[in-house]
Amino acid sequence: RAVKFAARLQFAIEPKTFDAMIRNRQELAKAAPPRLAEEVIRLSQGGAGAESFRLLYELGVLQHIAPSVSAALARANEKATAAAGAAGLFWRHLEAIDRWPNGPLDLSRAVALSAVYGPVYRAALEENAQMAARDPGVLFFNAIRPAISERLLSRREADRMKLIYVA
């Protein structure tokens, strides 16, 4: 909640609270995966999604609520690819959702999740160019399968995301 309010209201998180959040971030592993998945949606559609995810990434919390996204962003930062850094596609997509004229809630869950999980699919595309050309749908599901297996993403949501990515 501190991340949500700090991002939405442009508040700084008090240093002791910030340190406590870092110290206790592993406690998120005790939360039910569907609950974490719902928080990902709420943050991405909360009107300050880009800043919320910047804070989650900075705190090291993203690796606990969306591990495949966190890992893809870390790899992108190492490679300095288009998905990396503040100017990367991940951040630009979340910023675009925040600026959506009718508000972020006007967008479907699939659109919001496609922005969040975009780095995972882009990393798979870069690493598997042959499969991407042959069957991008299979590549998409191979890339996103860990999130489905960990119940952080439903198969139904993944099917809708696939329609966005592989159309």
PDB file of C-alpha atoms in Angstrom:
ATOM      1  CA  ARG A   1       0.000   0.000   0.000  1.00  0.00           C
ATOM      2  CA  ALA A   2       2.895   2.340   0.706  1.00  0.00           C
ATOM      3  CA  VAL A   3       4.064   1.935  -2.890  1.00  0.00           C
ATOM      4  CA  LYS A   4       0.587   2.586  -4.261  1.00  0.00           C
ATOM      5  CA  PHE A   5       0.070   5.757  -2.233  1.00  0.00           C
ATOM      6  CA  ALA A   6       3.607   7.052  -2.709  1.00  0.00           C
ATOM      7  CA  ALA A   7       3.298   6.628  -6.470  1.00  0.00           C
ATOM      8  CA  ARG A   8      -0.226   7.961  -6.804  1.00  0.00           C
ATOM      9  CA  LEU A   9       0.201  10.952  -4.483  1.00  0.00           C
ATOM     10  CA  GLN A  10       3.852  11.604  -5.383  1.00  0.00           C
ATOM     11  CA  PHE A  11       4.939  11.188  -1.778  1.00  0.00           C
ATOM     12  CA  ALA A  12       8.354  10.007  -0.672  1.00  0.00           C
ATOM     13  CA  ILE A  13       8.380   6.910   1.513  1.00  0.00           C
ATOM     14  CA  GLU A  14       9.852   7.732   4.898  1.00  0.00           C
ATOM     15  CA  PRO A  15      13.405   6.245   5.109  1.00  0.00           C
ATOM     16  CA  LYS A  16      12.663   3.950   8.076  1.00  0.00           C
ATOM     17  CA  THR A  17       9.553   2.643   6.324  1.00  0.00           C
ATOM     18  CA  PHE A  18      11.517   2.168   3.107  1.00  0.00           C
ATOM     19  CA  ASP A  19      14.195   0.202   4.975  1.00  0.00           C
ATOM     20  CA  ALA A  20      11.543  -1.926   6.705  1.00  0.00           C
ATOM     21  CA  MET A  21       9.952  -2.671   3.335  1.00  0.00           C
ATOM     22  CA  ILE A  22      13.304  -3.860   1.993  1.00  0.00           C
ATOM     23  CA  ARG A  23      14.018  -5.958   5.098  1.00  0.00           C
ATOM     24  CA  ASN A  24      10.615  -7.661   4.959  1.00  0.00           C
ATOM     25  CA  ARG A  25      10.074  -8.034   1.222  1.00  0.00           C
ATOM     26  CA  GLN A  26      10.616 -11.803   1.377  1.00  0.00           C
ATOM     27  CA  GLU A  27       7.436 -12.025   3.463  1.00  0.00           C
ATOM     28  CA  LEU A  28       5.509 -11.568   0.216  1.00  0.00           C
ATOM     29  CA  ALA A  29       6.331 -15.198  -0.541  1.00  0.00           C
ATOM     30  CA  LYS A  30       3.713 -16.090   2.094  1.00  0.00           C
ATOM     31  CA  ALA A  31       0.958 -14.278   0.205  1.00  0.00           C
ATOM     32  CA  ALA A  32      -1.417 -16.207  -2.035  1.00  0.00           C
ATOM     33  CA  PRO A  33      -0.242 -15.946  -5.679  1.00  0.00           C
ATOM     34  CA  PRO A  34      -3.704 -14.889  -6.952  1.00  0.00           C
ATOM     35  CA  ARG A  35      -3.617 -12.027  -4.423  1.00  0.00           C
ATOM     36  CA  LEU A  36      -0.211 -10.922  -5.732  1.00  0.00           C
ATOM     37  CA  ALA A  37      -1.517 -11.156  -9.292  1.00  0.00           C
ATOM     38  CA  GLU A  38      -4.440  -8.929  -8.376  1.00  0.00           C
ATOM     39  CA  GLU A  39      -2.065  -6.366  -6.885  1.00  0.00           C
ATOM     40  CA  VAL A  40      -0.091  -6.321 -10.147  1.00  0.00           C
ATOM     41  CA  ILE A  41      -3.326  -5.474 -11.987  1.00  0.00           C
ATOM     42  CA  ARG A  42      -4.361  -2.847  -9.465  1.00  0.00           C
ATOM     43  CA  LEU A  43      -0.980  -1.151  -9.540  1.00  0.00           C
ATOM     44  CA  SER A  44      -0.791  -1.171 -13.333  1.00  0.00           C
ATOM     45  CA  GLN A  45      -4.298   0.297 -13.628  1.00  0.00           C
ATOM     46  CA  GLY A  46      -4.080   2.616 -10.619  1.00  0.00           C
ATOM     47  CA  GLY A  47      -3.148   5.743 -12.553  1.00  0.00           C
ATOM     48  CA  ALA A  48       0.470   5.711 -11.390  1.00  0.00           C
ATOM     49  CA  GLY A  49       1.540   2.313 -12.664  1.00  0.00           C
ATOM     50  CA  ALA A  50       4.911   3.382 -14.035  1.00  0.00           C
ATOM     51  CA  GLU A  51       5.963   4.974 -10.766  1.00  0.00           C
ATOM     52  CA  SER A  52       4.512   2.073  -8.759  1.00  0.00           C
ATOM     53  CA  PHE A  53       6.578  -0.448 -10.720  1.00  0.00           C
ATOM     54  CA  ARG A  54       9.690   1.751 -10.470  1.00  0.00           C
ATOM     55  CA  LEU A  55       9.308   1.653  -6.702  1.00  0.00           C
ATOM     56  CA  LEU A  56       8.667  -2.107  -6.684  1.00  0.00           C
ATOM     57  CA  TYR A  57      11.776  -2.659  -8.799  1.00  0.00           C
ATOM     58  CA  GLU A  58      13.882  -0.310  -6.653  1.00  0.00           C
ATOM     59  CA  LEU A  59      12.714  -2.019  -3.455  1.00  0.00           C
ATOM     60  CA  GLY A  60      13.428  -5.490  -4.872  1.00  0.00           C
ATOM     61  CA  VAL A  61       9.757  -6.336  -4.360  1.00  0.00           C
ATOM     62  CA  LEU A  62       9.019  -6.949  -8.030  1.00  0.00           C
ATOM     63  CA  GLN A  63      11.054 -10.161  -7.885  1.00  0.00           C
ATOM     64  CA  HIS A  64       8.574 -11.487  -5.321  1.00  0.00           C
ATOM     65  CA  ILE A  65       5.331 -10.492  -7.031  1.00  0.00           C
ATOM     66  CA  ALA A  66       6.322 -10.929 -10.692  1.00  0.00           C
ATOM     67  CA  PRO A  67       9.615 -12.851 -10.750  1.00  0.00           C
ATOM     68  CA  SER A  68       9.721 -13.427 -14.503  1.00  0.00           C
ATOM     69  CA  VAL A  69       9.183  -9.706 -15.159  1.00  0.00           C
ATOM     70  CA  SER A  70      11.875  -8.748 -12.658  1.00  0.00           C
ATOM     71  CA  ALA A  71      14.325 -11.231 -14.187  1.00  0.00           C
ATOM     72  CA  ALA A  72      13.598 -10.020 -17.738  1.00  0.00           C
ATOM     73  CA  LEU A  73      14.140  -6.394 -16.701  1.00  0.00           C
ATOM     74  CA  ALA A  74      17.405  -7.304 -14.968  1.00  0.00           C
ATOM     75  CA  ARG A  75      18.632  -9.121 -18.103  1.00  0.00           C
ATOM     76  CA  ALA A  76      17.578  -6.179 -20.269  1.00  0.00           C
ATOM     77  CA  ASN A  77      19.451  -3.769 -17.999  1.00  0.00           C
ATOM     78  CA  GLU A  78      22.570  -5.937 -18.275  1.00  0.00           C
ATOM     79  CA  LYS A  79      22.324  -5.985 -22.063  1.00  0.00           C
ATOM     80  CA  ALA A  80      21.256  -2.323 -22.299  1.00  0.00           C
ATOM     81  CA  THR A  81      18.469  -3.278 -24.719  1.00  0.00           C
ATOM     82  CA  ALA A  82      15.424  -1.235 -25.677  1.00  0.00           C
ATOM     83  CA  ALA A  83      13.487  -2.750 -22.757  1.00  0.00           C
ATOM     84  CA  ALA A  84      16.034  -1.448 -20.243  1.00  0.00           C
ATOM     85  CA  GLY A  85      16.196   1.738 -18.269  1.00  0.00           C
ATOM     86  CA  ALA A  86      13.764   4.574 -17.744  1.00  0.00           C
ATOM     87  CA  ALA A  87      13.340   5.076 -21.498  1.00  0.00           C
ATOM     88  CA  GLY A  88      12.645   1.394 -22.124  1.00  0.00           C
ATOM     89  CA  LEU A  89       9.468  -0.045 -23.573  1.00  0.00           C
ATOM     90  CA  PHE A  90       8.323  -1.450 -20.231  1.00  0.00           C
ATOM     91  CA  TRP A  91       8.301   1.979 -18.619  1.00  0.00           C
ATOM     92  CA  ARG A  92       6.878   3.705 -21.690  1.00  0.00           C
ATOM     93  CA  HIS A  93       4.017   1.208 -21.891  1.00  0.00           C
ATOM     94  CA  LEU A  94       3.127   1.725 -18.228  1.00  0.00           C
ATOM     95  CA  GLU A  95       3.346   5.500 -18.677  1.00  0.00           C
ATOM     96  CA  ALA A  96       1.006   5.240 -21.677  1.00  0.00           C
ATOM     97  CA  ILE A  97      -1.506   3.315 -19.561  1.00  0.00           C
ATOM     98  CA  ASP A  98      -1.258   6.019 -16.889  1.00  0.00           C
ATOM     99  CA  ARG A  99      -2.036   8.687 -19.504  1.00  0.00           C
ATOM    100  CA  TRP A 100      -4.932   6.812 -21.130  1.00  0.00           C
ATOM    101  CA  PRO A 101      -7.613   9.467 -21.827  1.00  0.00           C
ATOM    102  CA  ASN A 102     -10.503   7.683 -20.107  1.00  0.00           C
ATOM    103  CA  GLY A 103      -8.311   6.462 -17.274  1.00  0.00           C
ATOM    104  CA  PRO A 104      -6.383   3.198 -16.874  1.00  0.00           C
ATOM    105  CA  LEU A 105      -9.457   1.284 -15.701  1.00  0.00           C
ATOM    106  CA  ASP A 106     -10.927   1.807 -19.179  1.00  0.00           C
ATOM    107  CA  LEU A 107      -8.323  -0.651 -20.490  1.00  0.00           C
ATOM    108  CA  SER A 108      -8.778  -4.391 -20.184  1.00  0.00           C
ATOM    109  CA  ARG A 109      -6.807  -6.502 -17.759  1.00  0.00           C
ATOM    110  CA  ALA A 110      -5.147  -8.156 -20.766  1.00  0.00           C
ATOM    111  CA  VAL A 111      -3.813  -4.813 -21.988  1.00  0.00           C
ATOM    112  CA  ALA A 112      -2.434  -3.951 -18.544  1.00  0.00           C
ATOM    113  CA  LEU A 113      -0.888  -7.405 -18.125  1.00  0.00           C
ATOM    114  CA  SER A 114       0.603  -7.226 -21.617  1.00  0.00           C
ATOM    115  CA  ALA A 115       2.430  -4.069 -20.595  1.00  0.00           C
ATOM    116  CA  VAL A 116       3.651  -5.659 -17.363  1.00  0.00           C
ATOM    117  CA  TYR A 117       4.732  -8.987 -18.892  1.00  0.00           C
ATOM    118  CA  GLY A 118       6.072  -7.426 -22.091  1.00  0.00           C
ATOM    119  CA  PRO A 119       9.746  -7.745 -21.063  1.00  0.00           C
ATOM    120  CA  VAL A 120       9.299 -11.498 -20.595  1.00  0.00           C
ATOM    121  CA  TYR A 121       8.008 -12.005 -24.132  1.00  0.00           C
ATOM    122  CA  ARG A 122      10.525  -9.552 -25.657  1.00  0.00           C
ATOM    123  CA  ALA A 123      13.384 -11.432 -23.978  1.00  0.00           C
ATOM    124  CA  ALA A 124      12.066 -14.711 -25.390  1.00  0.00           C
ATOM    125  CA  LEU A 125      11.839 -13.157 -28.860  1.00  0.00           C
ATOM    126  CA  GLU A 126      15.459 -12.007 -28.655  1.00  0.00           C
ATOM    127  CA  GLU A 127      16.693 -15.364 -27.407  1.00  0.00           C
ATOM    128  CA  ASN A 128      14.683 -17.541 -29.823  1.00  0.00           C
ATOM    129  CA  ALA A 129      14.515 -15.789 -33.185  1.00  0.00           C
ATOM    130  CA  GLN A 130      13.916 -19.033 -35.103  1.00  0.00           C
ATOM    131  CA  MET A 131      10.981 -20.106 -32.957  1.00  0.00           C
ATOM    132  CA  ALA A 132       9.632 -16.540 -33.032  1.00  0.00           C
ATOM    133  CA  ALA A 133       9.505 -16.724 -36.821  1.00  0.00           C
ATOM    134  CA  ARG A 134       8.114 -20.271 -36.851  1.00  0.00           C
ATOM    135  CA  ASP A 135       5.497 -20.119 -34.076  1.00  0.00           C
ATOM    136  CA  PRO A 136       5.344 -16.961 -31.954  1.00  0.00           C
ATOM    137  CA  GLY A 137       2.312 -18.311 -30.056  1.00  0.00           C
ATOM    138  CA  VAL A 138       4.238 -21.294 -28.732  1.00  0.00           C
ATOM    139  CA  LEU A 139       7.152 -19.003 -27.873  1.00  0.00           C
ATOM    140  CA  PHE A 140       4.784 -16.725 -25.982  1.00  0.00           C
ATOM    141  CA  PHE A 141       3.377 -19.566 -23.877  1.00  0.00           C
ATOM    142  CA  ASN A 142       6.842 -21.002 -23.227  1.00  0.00           C
ATOM    143  CA  ALA A 143       7.971 -17.593 -21.979  1.00  0.00           C
ATOM    144  CA  ILE A 144       4.909 -16.928 -19.848  1.00  0.00           C
ATOM    145  CA  ARG A 145       4.456 -20.486 -18.505  1.00  0.00           C
ATOM    146  CA  PRO A 146       6.313 -19.851 -15.200  1.00  0.00           C
ATOM    147  CA  ALA A 147       3.858 -17.081 -14.311  1.00  0.00           C
ATOM    148  CA  ILE A 148       0.949 -19.397 -15.134  1.00  0.00           C
ATOM    149  CA  SER A 149       2.507 -22.270 -13.148  1.00  0.00           C
ATOM    150  CA  GLU A 150       3.069 -19.994 -10.153  1.00  0.00           C
ATOM    151  CA  ARG A 151      -0.595 -18.878 -10.405  1.00  0.00           C
ATOM    152  CA  LEU A 152       0.485 -15.277 -10.953  1.00  0.00           C
ATOM    153  CA  LEU A 153      -1.309 -15.285 -14.289  1.00  0.00           C
ATOM    154  CA  SER A 154      -4.378 -17.231 -15.329  1.00  0.00           C
ATOM    155  CA  ARG A 155      -4.466 -19.220 -18.542  1.00  0.00           C
ATOM    156  CA  ARG A 156      -7.437 -17.131 -19.662  1.00  0.00           C
ATOM    157  CA  GLU A 157      -5.484 -13.899 -19.164  1.00  0.00           C
ATOM    158  CA  ALA A 158      -2.492 -15.420 -20.969  1.00  0.00           C
ATOM    159  CA  ASP A 159      -4.727 -16.377 -23.911  1.00  0.00           C
ATOM    160  CA  ARG A 160      -5.933 -12.778 -24.165  1.00  0.00           C
ATOM    161  CA  MET A 161      -2.382 -11.433 -23.899  1.00  0.00           C
ATOM    162  CA  LYS A 162      -1.331 -13.775 -26.690  1.00  0.00           C
ATOM    163  CA  LEU A 163      -3.960 -12.191 -28.937  1.00  0.00           C
ATOM    164  CA  ILE A 164      -2.365  -8.807 -28.293  1.00  0.00           C
ATOM    165  CA  TYR A 165       1.217  -9.941 -28.848  1.00  0.00           C
ATOM    166  CA  VAL A 166       0.825 -12.444 -31.648  1.00  0.00           C
ATOM    167  CA  ALA A 167      -1.956 -10.815 -33.658  1.00  0.00           C
TER     168      ALA A 167
END
